[in-house]
Coordinates of C-alpha atoms (C1' of nucleotides) in Angstrom, one line a residue:
Chain A
M1 CA 82.4 125.7 96.2
R2 CA 80.0 126.4 99.1
L3 CA 80.4 123.8 101.8
S4 CA 76.6 124.1 102.5
A5 CA 76.1 122.6 99.0
Y6 CA 79.1 120.3 98.8
F7 CA 78.8 116.5 99.2
L8 CA 81.2 116.0 102.1
P9 CA 80.1 113.3 104.5
L10 CA 82.5 113.9 107.5
L11 CA 82.9 111.4 110.3
K12 CA 83.6 112.7 113.7
E13 CA 84.6 109.3 115.0
N14 CA 87.0 106.8 113.6
P15 CA 85.4 104.0 111.6
S16 CA 86.4 100.8 113.2
E17 CA 87.6 99.1 110.0
A18 CA 90.3 101.7 109.4
Q19 CA 93.6 100.8 111.0
I20 CA 96.1 103.2 109.5
V21 CA 96.0 106.9 109.6
S22 CA 95.5 107.6 105.9
H23 CA 92.6 105.2 105.7
R24 CA 91.0 106.7 108.8
L25 CA 91.5 110.3 107.5
M26 CA 90.2 109.5 104.1
L27 CA 87.0 108.1 105.5
R28 CA 86.6 110.8 108.1
A29 CA 87.3 113.6 105.6
G30 CA 84.6 112.1 103.3
M31 CA 87.1 111.3 100.5
I32 CA 86.2 107.7 99.9
R33 CA 83.5 105.1 100.7
Q34 CA 84.3 101.4 100.8
S35 CA 82.2 99.3 98.4
S36 CA 83.6 95.9 99.2
A37 CA 87.0 94.7 100.5
G38 CA 89.7 96.7 98.7
I39 CA 87.2 98.5 96.4
Y40 CA 86.3 102.1 96.9
S41 CA 84.1 104.8 95.6
W42 CA 85.8 108.2 95.3
L43 CA 83.6 111.1 96.7
P44 CA 84.0 114.7 95.5
L45 CA 86.8 115.7 97.8
G46 CA 88.9 112.5 97.3
F47 CA 88.2 112.6 93.6
R48 CA 89.7 116.0 93.2
V49 CA 92.9 114.9 94.9
L50 CA 93.0 111.8 92.7
K51 CA 92.7 113.9 89.6
K52 CA 95.4 116.2 90.7
V53 CA 97.8 113.4 91.4
E54 CA 96.9 111.8 88.0
Q55 CA 97.5 115.1 86.2
I56 CA 101.0 115.6 87.7
V57 CA 101.8 112.0 86.6
R58 CA 100.5 112.7 83.2
E59 CA 102.4 116.0 82.8
E60 CA 105.7 114.4 83.7
Q61 CA 105.1 111.4 81.5
D62 CA 104.4 113.8 78.6
R63 CA 107.4 115.8 79.4
S64 CA 109.6 112.7 79.1
G65 CA 108.3 112.1 75.6
A66 CA 105.9 109.2 76.5
Q67 CA 102.5 109.3 74.7
E68 CA 99.2 108.7 76.4
V69 CA 96.8 105.9 75.2
L70 CA 93.9 104.2 76.9
M71 CA 93.7 100.4 76.9
P72 CA 90.7 98.4 78.1
T73 CA 90.2 97.1 81.6
I74 CA 88.9 93.8 80.3
Q75 CA 91.3 91.7 78.2
P76 CA 91.1 88.5 76.3
A77 CA 92.7 85.5 78.0
D78 CA 94.3 84.4 74.7
L79 CA 96.7 87.3 74.8
W80 CA 98.0 86.1 78.2
R81 CA 98.2 82.5 76.9
E82 CA 100.7 83.8 74.3
S83 CA 103.0 85.2 76.9
G84 CA 102.5 82.2 79.2
R85 CA 101.3 84.4 82.0
Y86 CA 97.7 83.2 82.0
D87 CA 98.7 80.2 83.9
D88 CA 101.5 81.8 85.8
Y89 CA 99.6 84.7 87.3
G90 CA 97.5 82.7 89.7
K91 CA 94.5 83.7 91.7
E92 CA 95.4 87.4 91.9
M93 CA 94.0 87.6 88.4
L94 CA 90.3 88.1 88.2
R95 CA 89.1 85.7 85.5
I96 CA 85.8 86.4 83.7
R97 CA 83.8 84.5 81.1
D98 CA 81.6 86.4 78.7
R99 CA 78.2 85.2 77.3
H100 CA 79.9 83.3 74.5
E101 CA 82.0 81.4 77.0
R102 CA 85.1 83.2 76.0
D103 CA 87.8 83.5 78.7
M104 CA 88.4 87.1 79.6
L105 CA 90.1 88.8 82.5
Y106 CA 90.2 92.1 84.3
G107 CA 93.6 93.4 83.6
P108 CA 96.1 93.5 86.5
T109 CA 98.7 95.1 84.1
N110 CA 99.0 95.5 80.4
E111 CA 102.2 94.2 79.0
E112 CA 100.5 91.7 76.7
Q113 CA 97.9 94.3 75.5
I114 CA 100.5 96.9 74.6
T115 CA 102.8 94.4 73.0
D116 CA 99.8 93.3 70.8
I117 CA 99.1 96.9 69.9
F118 CA 102.8 97.5 69.1
R119 CA 103.3 94.4 66.9
G120 CA 100.2 95.1 64.9
A121 CA 101.4 98.6 64.0
L122 CA 105.1 99.0 64.0
K123 CA 107.4 97.0 61.7
S124 CA 110.6 98.9 61.3
Y125 CA 113.5 100.0 63.5
R126 CA 112.8 103.4 62.1
D127 CA 109.6 103.5 64.2
L128 CA 111.7 103.2 67.4
P129 CA 112.0 104.2 70.1
K130 CA 108.4 104.5 71.5
N131 CA 107.0 104.9 74.9
L132 CA 103.3 104.5 75.4
Y133 CA 101.5 104.9 78.7
H134 CA 98.0 104.9 80.1
I135 CA 96.3 105.7 83.4
Q136 CA 93.7 103.0 83.9
W137 CA 92.0 101.0 86.7
K138 CA 93.6 97.7 87.4
F139 CA 92.4 94.8 89.4
R140 CA 94.5 92.4 91.5
D141 CA 92.5 90.0 93.6
E142 CA 94.7 90.4 96.7
V143 CA 94.2 87.7 99.2
R144 CA 94.1 90.4 101.9
P145 CA 93.4 93.9 100.8
R146 CA 94.1 96.5 103.6
F147 CA 95.2 100.0 104.4
G148 CA 92.4 101.5 102.4
V149 CA 93.4 102.7 98.9
M150 CA 97.1 101.9 99.7
R151 CA 96.5 98.3 99.2
G152 CA 93.2 97.9 97.4
R153 CA 92.2 95.3 94.9
E154 CA 91.0 97.8 92.4
F155 CA 93.4 100.7 91.9
L156 CA 94.3 103.4 89.5
M157 CA 97.7 102.9 88.0
K158 CA 99.8 104.7 85.4
D159 CA 101.7 102.1 83.4
A160 CA 104.1 103.0 80.6
Y161 CA 105.8 100.7 78.2
S162 CA 108.9 101.4 76.2
F163 CA 110.1 99.8 73.0
D164 CA 113.6 100.0 71.7
L165 CA 115.8 98.4 69.1
D166 CA 118.6 97.4 71.4
A167 CA 119.5 97.3 75.1
K168 CA 121.4 100.6 74.9
G169 CA 118.3 102.3 73.7
A170 CA 116.2 100.6 76.2
K171 CA 118.5 101.7 79.0
H172 CA 118.0 105.3 77.8
S173 CA 114.2 104.8 77.9
Y174 CA 114.7 103.4 81.4
N175 CA 116.7 106.4 82.5
K176 CA 114.1 108.8 81.1
M177 CA 111.5 107.2 83.3
F178 CA 113.8 107.3 86.2
V179 CA 114.2 111.0 85.9
A180 CA 110.5 111.5 85.2
Y181 CA 109.7 109.6 88.4
L182 CA 112.0 111.6 90.5
R183 CA 110.3 114.7 89.2
T184 CA 106.8 113.4 89.5
F185 CA 107.0 112.5 93.2
A186 CA 109.0 115.7 94.1
R187 CA 106.2 117.8 92.5
M188 CA 103.7 116.1 94.9
G189 CA 105.8 117.2 97.9
L190 CA 107.2 113.7 98.4
K191 CA 110.7 112.5 98.8
A192 CA 110.8 109.3 96.7
I193 CA 113.9 107.3 96.8
P194 CA 114.8 104.8 94.1
M195 CA 116.0 101.5 95.5
R196 CA 117.3 98.5 93.6
A197 CA 114.5 95.9 93.5
E198 CA 113.5 92.4 92.7
T199 CA 111.6 92.1 89.5
G200 CA 108.9 89.8 90.7
P201 CA 106.2 88.5 88.3
I202 CA 106.9 91.1 85.7
G203 CA 110.3 89.6 85.1
G204 CA 113.5 91.2 83.8
D205 CA 116.9 92.1 85.2
L206 CA 116.9 95.8 86.0
S207 CA 114.4 97.3 88.3
H208 CA 114.0 100.1 90.8
E209 CA 111.3 100.7 93.4
F210 CA 110.5 104.3 94.3
I211 CA 109.9 104.5 98.0
I212 CA 108.6 107.4 99.9
L213 CA 109.4 107.9 103.6
A214 CA 106.5 107.9 106.0
E215 CA 106.3 106.9 109.6
T216 CA 103.6 104.4 108.9
G217 CA 105.2 102.9 105.9
E218 CA 104.9 99.2 105.3
S219 CA 108.5 98.3 105.4
A220 CA 111.7 99.6 107.0
V221 CA 114.1 101.3 104.7
Y222 CA 117.7 102.6 105.0
C223 CA 119.2 105.4 103.0
D224 CA 122.0 108.0 102.8
K225 CA 121.2 111.2 104.7
A226 CA 122.1 113.0 101.5
W227 CA 118.7 112.0 100.1
L228 CA 116.9 114.1 102.6
E229 CA 119.0 117.1 102.0
T230 CA 118.7 117.2 98.2
D231 CA 116.2 119.1 96.2
I232 CA 115.3 116.5 93.6
L233 CA 113.3 118.9 91.5
K234 CA 116.1 121.3 91.3
A235 CA 118.6 118.6 90.5
A236 CA 116.4 117.2 87.7
D237 CA 115.3 120.6 86.4
G238 CA 116.5 121.5 82.9
L239 CA 117.7 118.0 82.2
D240 CA 117.4 117.3 78.5
F241 CA 115.6 114.0 78.1
D242 CA 117.4 113.4 74.8
S243 CA 120.9 113.9 76.3
D244 CA 122.8 111.1 77.9
L245 CA 121.1 110.5 81.2
E246 CA 123.4 107.8 82.4
P247 CA 125.6 110.1 84.5
F248 CA 122.5 111.4 86.3
F249 CA 121.2 107.9 86.8
R250 CA 124.6 106.8 88.2
Q251 CA 124.8 109.7 90.5
W252 CA 121.3 109.1 91.9
T253 CA 121.7 105.4 92.2
S254 CA 125.1 105.7 93.9
L255 CA 123.6 107.1 97.0
Y256 CA 122.9 104.3 99.4
A257 CA 119.3 103.2 99.6
A258 CA 118.0 99.7 100.6
T259 CA 114.8 98.1 101.7
D260 CA 114.7 96.0 104.8
D261 CA 115.4 92.7 103.0
M262 CA 118.3 94.2 101.0
H263 CA 119.9 95.9 103.9
D264 CA 122.7 94.3 105.9
P265 CA 123.9 96.4 108.8
A266 CA 127.2 94.6 108.7
K267 CA 127.8 95.4 105.1
C268 CA 126.3 98.9 105.0
P269 CA 128.9 101.3 103.5
L270 CA 127.7 104.3 105.4
P271 CA 128.9 105.6 108.7
A272 CA 126.1 105.6 111.3
E273 CA 125.7 109.4 111.3
Q274 CA 125.1 109.3 107.5
L275 CA 122.5 106.5 107.6
V276 CA 118.8 107.3 107.8
T277 CA 116.5 104.6 109.1
A278 CA 112.9 105.1 108.2
R279 CA 109.8 103.4 107.0
G280 CA 108.7 103.4 103.4
I281 CA 105.8 103.0 101.0
E282 CA 106.3 101.9 97.4
V283 CA 104.7 104.3 95.0
G284 CA 106.4 103.4 91.8
H285 CA 108.3 100.6 90.2
I286 CA 110.3 100.5 86.9
F287 CA 111.5 97.5 85.0
F288 CA 113.7 96.7 82.1
F289 CA 112.9 93.2 80.9
G290 CA 114.3 93.0 77.4
T291 CA 112.6 90.5 75.1
K292 CA 110.5 88.7 77.8
Y293 CA 107.3 89.5 76.0
S294 CA 108.4 90.5 72.6
K295 CA 109.9 87.1 71.8
P296 CA 107.0 84.9 72.7
M297 CA 104.5 87.3 71.3
N298 CA 106.5 87.9 68.2
A299 CA 106.9 91.7 68.5
V300 CA 109.7 92.2 66.0
V301 CA 110.8 95.0 63.8
A302 CA 113.0 94.9 60.7
G303 CA 116.5 96.0 61.6
P304 CA 118.8 98.2 59.5
K305 CA 120.0 95.2 57.5
G306 CA 116.5 93.7 57.1
E307 CA 116.9 91.3 59.9
S308 CA 114.1 90.5 62.3
V309 CA 114.8 91.9 65.7
P310 CA 112.6 91.4 68.8
V311 CA 112.1 94.7 70.5
E312 CA 113.7 95.5 73.9
M313 CA 111.0 96.5 76.4
G314 CA 110.5 98.0 79.8
S315 CA 107.5 98.8 81.9
Y316 CA 107.0 101.6 84.4
G317 CA 104.2 101.8 87.0
I318 CA 103.0 104.4 89.4
G319 CA 100.2 103.7 91.9
V320 CA 98.1 106.7 91.4
S321 CA 95.3 105.9 93.8
R322 CA 97.9 104.5 96.3
L323 CA 99.7 107.9 96.1
V324 CA 96.7 109.6 97.6
G325 CA 96.9 107.5 100.7
A326 CA 100.7 107.7 100.7
I327 CA 100.7 111.5 100.6
I328 CA 98.5 111.5 103.7
E329 CA 100.7 109.0 105.4
A330 CA 103.6 111.4 104.8
S331 CA 101.7 114.6 105.6
H332 CA 99.3 114.7 108.5
D333 CA 99.1 115.5 112.2
E334 CA 96.7 114.6 115.0
R335 CA 94.1 117.0 113.7
G336 CA 93.9 115.7 110.1
I337 CA 95.4 115.9 106.7
I338 CA 98.0 118.4 105.6
W339 CA 97.8 118.6 101.8
P340 CA 100.8 119.7 99.8
E341 CA 99.7 122.6 97.7
A342 CA 100.2 120.7 94.4
V343 CA 97.6 118.1 95.2
A344 CA 95.2 119.8 97.6
P345 CA 91.6 119.5 96.7
F346 CA 91.1 123.2 97.3
R347 CA 93.8 125.7 97.9
V348 CA 91.8 127.9 100.4
G349 CA 89.2 127.1 103.0
L350 CA 87.2 130.3 103.5
V351 CA 85.5 130.2 106.9
N352 CA 82.6 132.5 107.9
L353 CA 82.5 132.0 111.7
R354 CA 79.1 133.7 112.1
A355 CA 76.8 132.5 109.4
G356 CA 73.9 134.6 110.8
D357 CA 75.7 137.8 110.9
A358 CA 75.1 140.2 108.0
A359 CA 78.5 141.9 108.1
C360 CA 80.3 138.6 108.3
V361 CA 78.3 137.2 105.4
A362 CA 78.9 140.2 103.3
A363 CA 82.6 140.1 103.9
A364 CA 83.0 136.4 103.4
D365 CA 80.8 136.5 100.2
A366 CA 82.9 139.3 98.8
L367 CA 86.2 137.4 99.5
Y368 CA 84.7 134.3 98.0
T369 CA 83.8 136.1 94.8
R370 CA 87.2 137.7 94.5
L371 CA 89.0 134.4 95.1
R372 CA 86.9 132.7 92.5
S373 CA 87.4 135.3 89.9
A374 CA 91.2 135.1 90.6
G375 CA 91.0 131.4 89.9
V376 CA 91.8 130.3 93.4
E377 CA 90.2 127.0 94.3
T378 CA 88.2 127.8 97.3
L379 CA 86.0 125.8 99.6
Y380 CA 83.7 128.3 101.4
D381 CA 82.3 127.2 104.7
D382 CA 79.1 129.1 104.8
R383 CA 77.3 126.7 107.1
D384 CA 75.6 127.7 110.4
E385 CA 77.9 125.7 112.7
S386 CA 79.8 126.5 115.8
P387 CA 83.2 128.0 115.3
G388 CA 84.9 125.0 116.9
G389 CA 83.3 122.6 114.5
K390 CA 84.3 124.8 111.5
F391 CA 87.9 124.9 112.6
A392 CA 88.0 121.2 113.2
T393 CA 86.5 120.5 109.8
M394 CA 89.1 122.7 108.1
D395 CA 92.0 121.1 110.0
L396 CA 90.6 117.6 109.1
I397 CA 90.3 118.1 105.4
G398 CA 93.7 119.8 105.4
L399 CA 93.4 122.6 102.9
P400 CA 96.7 124.6 102.8
W401 CA 95.2 127.9 103.7
Q402 CA 92.4 128.9 106.0
L403 CA 90.9 132.3 105.7
V404 CA 88.8 133.0 108.7
I405 CA 86.2 135.8 108.8
G406 CA 84.7 136.5 112.2
P407 CA 83.0 139.4 114.0
R408 CA 86.0 140.0 116.2
G409 CA 88.4 140.5 113.3
L410 CA 85.9 142.4 111.3
A411 CA 85.5 145.0 114.0
A412 CA 89.3 145.5 113.9
G413 CA 89.3 145.5 110.1
T414 CA 91.1 142.2 109.7
V415 CA 90.7 138.6 108.7
E416 CA 92.8 135.7 109.8
L417 CA 95.0 133.8 107.5
K418 CA 96.3 130.5 108.8
S419 CA 98.7 128.1 107.2
R420 CA 97.6 124.5 107.9
R421 CA 101.1 123.2 107.6
T422 CA 102.8 125.6 110.0
G423 CA 99.8 126.6 112.1
E424 CA 101.0 130.2 111.8
R425 CA 98.2 132.7 111.9
Q426 CA 98.3 136.3 110.8
E427 CA 95.7 139.0 111.3
V428 CA 95.7 141.0 108.1
S429 CA 93.5 143.1 106.0
S430 CA 91.2 141.4 103.5
E431 CA 93.3 143.0 100.7
A432 CA 96.5 141.7 102.1
A433 CA 95.1 138.2 102.5
L434 CA 93.8 138.3 98.9
A435 CA 97.2 139.5 97.6
K436 CA 98.9 136.7 99.5
L437 CA 96.5 134.0 98.1
T438 CA 96.3 135.3 94.6
G439 CA 99.7 136.8 94.1
E440 CA 101.8 133.7 94.0
Chain B
rC1 C1' 95.9 80.6 101.9
rG2 C1' 96.8 79.5 107.5
rG3 C1' 95.6 81.8 112.4
rG4 C1' 92.4 85.2 115.2
rG5 C1' 88.3 88.7 115.9
rC6 C1' 83.8 91.2 114.8
rG7 C1' 78.7 91.9 112.4
rU8 C1' 72.9 95.5 117.2
rA9 C1' 70.3 103.2 114.6
rG10 C1' 74.3 107.0 109.7
rC11 C1' 79.1 106.5 113.2
rU12 C1' 81.4 104.5 117.9
rC13 C1' 79.7 100.9 121.0
rA14 C1' 76.7 98.5 125.4
rG15 C1' 73.2 94.4 125.9
rC16 C1' 74.7 88.1 124.7
rC17 C1' 78.1 84.6 129.6
rU18 C1' 72.9 83.8 133.1
rG19 C1' 66.9 83.5 126.9
rG20 C1' 61.4 87.3 128.6
rU21 C1' 60.7 90.9 122.9
rA22 C1' 66.0 97.2 121.9
rG23 C1' 69.8 100.9 124.7
rA24 C1' 73.7 105.1 125.2
rG25 C1' 76.9 108.8 123.1
rC26 C1' 77.8 111.3 118.6
rG27 C1' 75.2 112.4 114.1
rC28 C1' 70.1 113.6 112.0
rG29 C1' 65.1 116.7 112.3
rA30 C1' 62.1 120.8 115.0
rG31 C1' 62.3 124.7 118.7
rU32 C1' 65.1 127.8 121.8
rU33 C1' 69.4 130.0 123.9
rU34 C1' 74.3 130.4 122.1
rU35 C1' 78.7 131.8 118.8
rG36 C1' 87.0 132.7 117.8
rG37 C1' 88.8 125.7 118.6
rG38 C1' 84.1 119.7 117.6
rA39 C1' 78.0 124.6 122.4
rG40 C1' 73.5 124.2 126.2
rC41 C1' 68.4 122.8 127.0
rU42 C1' 63.6 120.7 125.2
rC43 C1' 61.2 117.5 121.9
rG44 C1' 61.5 114.0 117.9
rA45 C1' 62.6 110.4 113.9
rA46 C1' 65.5 106.4 113.1
rG47 C1' 67.3 99.4 114.0
rC48 C1' 63.6 92.1 109.4
rC49 C1' 70.1 92.8 116.2
rG50 C1' 74.2 90.3 108.6
rG51 C1' 71.3 85.9 106.5
rA52 C1' 69.1 80.8 106.8
rG53 C1' 67.9 76.8 109.7
rG54 C1' 67.4 74.6 114.6
rU55 C1' 66.3 74.3 120.2
rU56 C1' 62.5 76.7 123.2
rC57 C1' 56.1 78.7 125.4
rG58 C1' 59.6 82.6 124.1
rA59 C1' 66.1 83.9 120.7
rA60 C1' 70.0 90.0 119.6
rU61 C1' 71.2 86.3 123.5
rC62 C1' 71.9 79.0 123.0
rC63 C1' 73.3 75.4 118.6
rU64 C1' 74.4 74.5 113.2
rC65 C1' 75.4 76.4 108.5
rU66 C1' 76.2 80.6 105.5
rC67 C1' 77.6 85.6 103.9
rG68 C1' 80.3 90.0 104.9
rC69 C1' 84.1 92.9 107.1
rC70 C1' 88.6 93.6 110.1
rC71 C1' 93.4 92.1 112.3
rC72 C1' 98.3 89.0 112.4
rG73 C1' 101.3 86.0 109.0
rA74 C1' 102.9 84.6 103.7
rC75 C1' 102.3 87.8 98.7
rC76 C1' 101.9 92.8 95.9
rA77 C1' 101.4 99.3 92.0

RNA sequence: CGGGGCGUAGCUCAGCCUGGUAGAGCGCGAGUUUUGGGAGCUCGAAGCCGGAGGUUCGAAUCCUCUCGCCCCGACCA
């Protein structure tokens, strides 16, 4: 993509409404625009990141055996009256009335909807287990939205729902999601730590929050140092989702990890040098809640002996849009965003420092063509701007690699390849740069 | 939902206290000189001063109401 043609409304100054760093950077980097409190439009750069995050979530859900569906944003109130939550949910639920005066709502979550789908289709224990998920916009009318997309009213969420015949099966479904979550966040370059959690309005008796560490996190968290030193992806790699995951689950939940309200320094089992104190952002939450919805909503299957059995359920959420902000919170510096490669909107920022210079244009154009044909996502800054402005732009939007073409280097037969993360710059030949960027 | 703050040009803000009819920097457009870390100069465009009502000869400025946004707290993917 040529930057001269790209819709990228950058802000040089900090918008006054943005308080935390991810919100500021997302606005400054032209990723989002606020529509109203807690509701945002996603502009091209931000949308690319959102899609990448979504895709990683999708791939890991699929890997675990969950199947993707898409449920509506608008739901009938009657479904929620069945579970009893229509009255329980309170003002956070956006209630709507259609032209026939029917009570509707903009879904804050989908337990009722999925249970309705399940009970209408599956009738036998032979149909179990099942895990269905979707990635859909939700709305929770937060009293006080803040922190940009981290705490919006409208947000993109992956929510999965598992159905099993008995508690043992349901625990296995829970464990599968547990593993999938560890993998998902690790792939995004995040260290997400599962912490035993309260179940809140979803209900149930087993629940874990996945918390990533970031200096600007909302709450204080405490965990075993071993968390930081482990390669989660490696540990979870090659795990067979059909095998017994309980040992893995036990291993990973045995490491100490607690949120502020659960942590008691007097009772902490860890020696001080083994304890990490940090701040955390919740990016995922998994629940096992048994028959909380299946019973009142009559989601039953015929058991092996013909008896009627309410299914054992769990639900599993990941805040997809929140993750975009959370990743920035976890990965930035004073100059701007530092995207992990897996979610970067473009892999390479190609910079022509001298837009009016024929040799520079020719060299940069040639590199752009080669990168594109190699399938490397490249944002090509072909604008006629001062060098300083171009560097600042690239650092702000945080693409992993900057490939800089200027008259100075060209005279020496080199281009400059800079890593956004480390700041390391190397003067290399065009071919060496291409090999580096396309070879991996 | 309690407490606080702010709405003036695309962005950051000054002007308001003490009423006299709109300003700066950045950005934007034109020209020119520049060109390896947010360039210089010249010229220019751009604002029902959030909205409604009131006081006044006169309101961005004072009063009332209203809408929006932000912050602190309680609550959440």
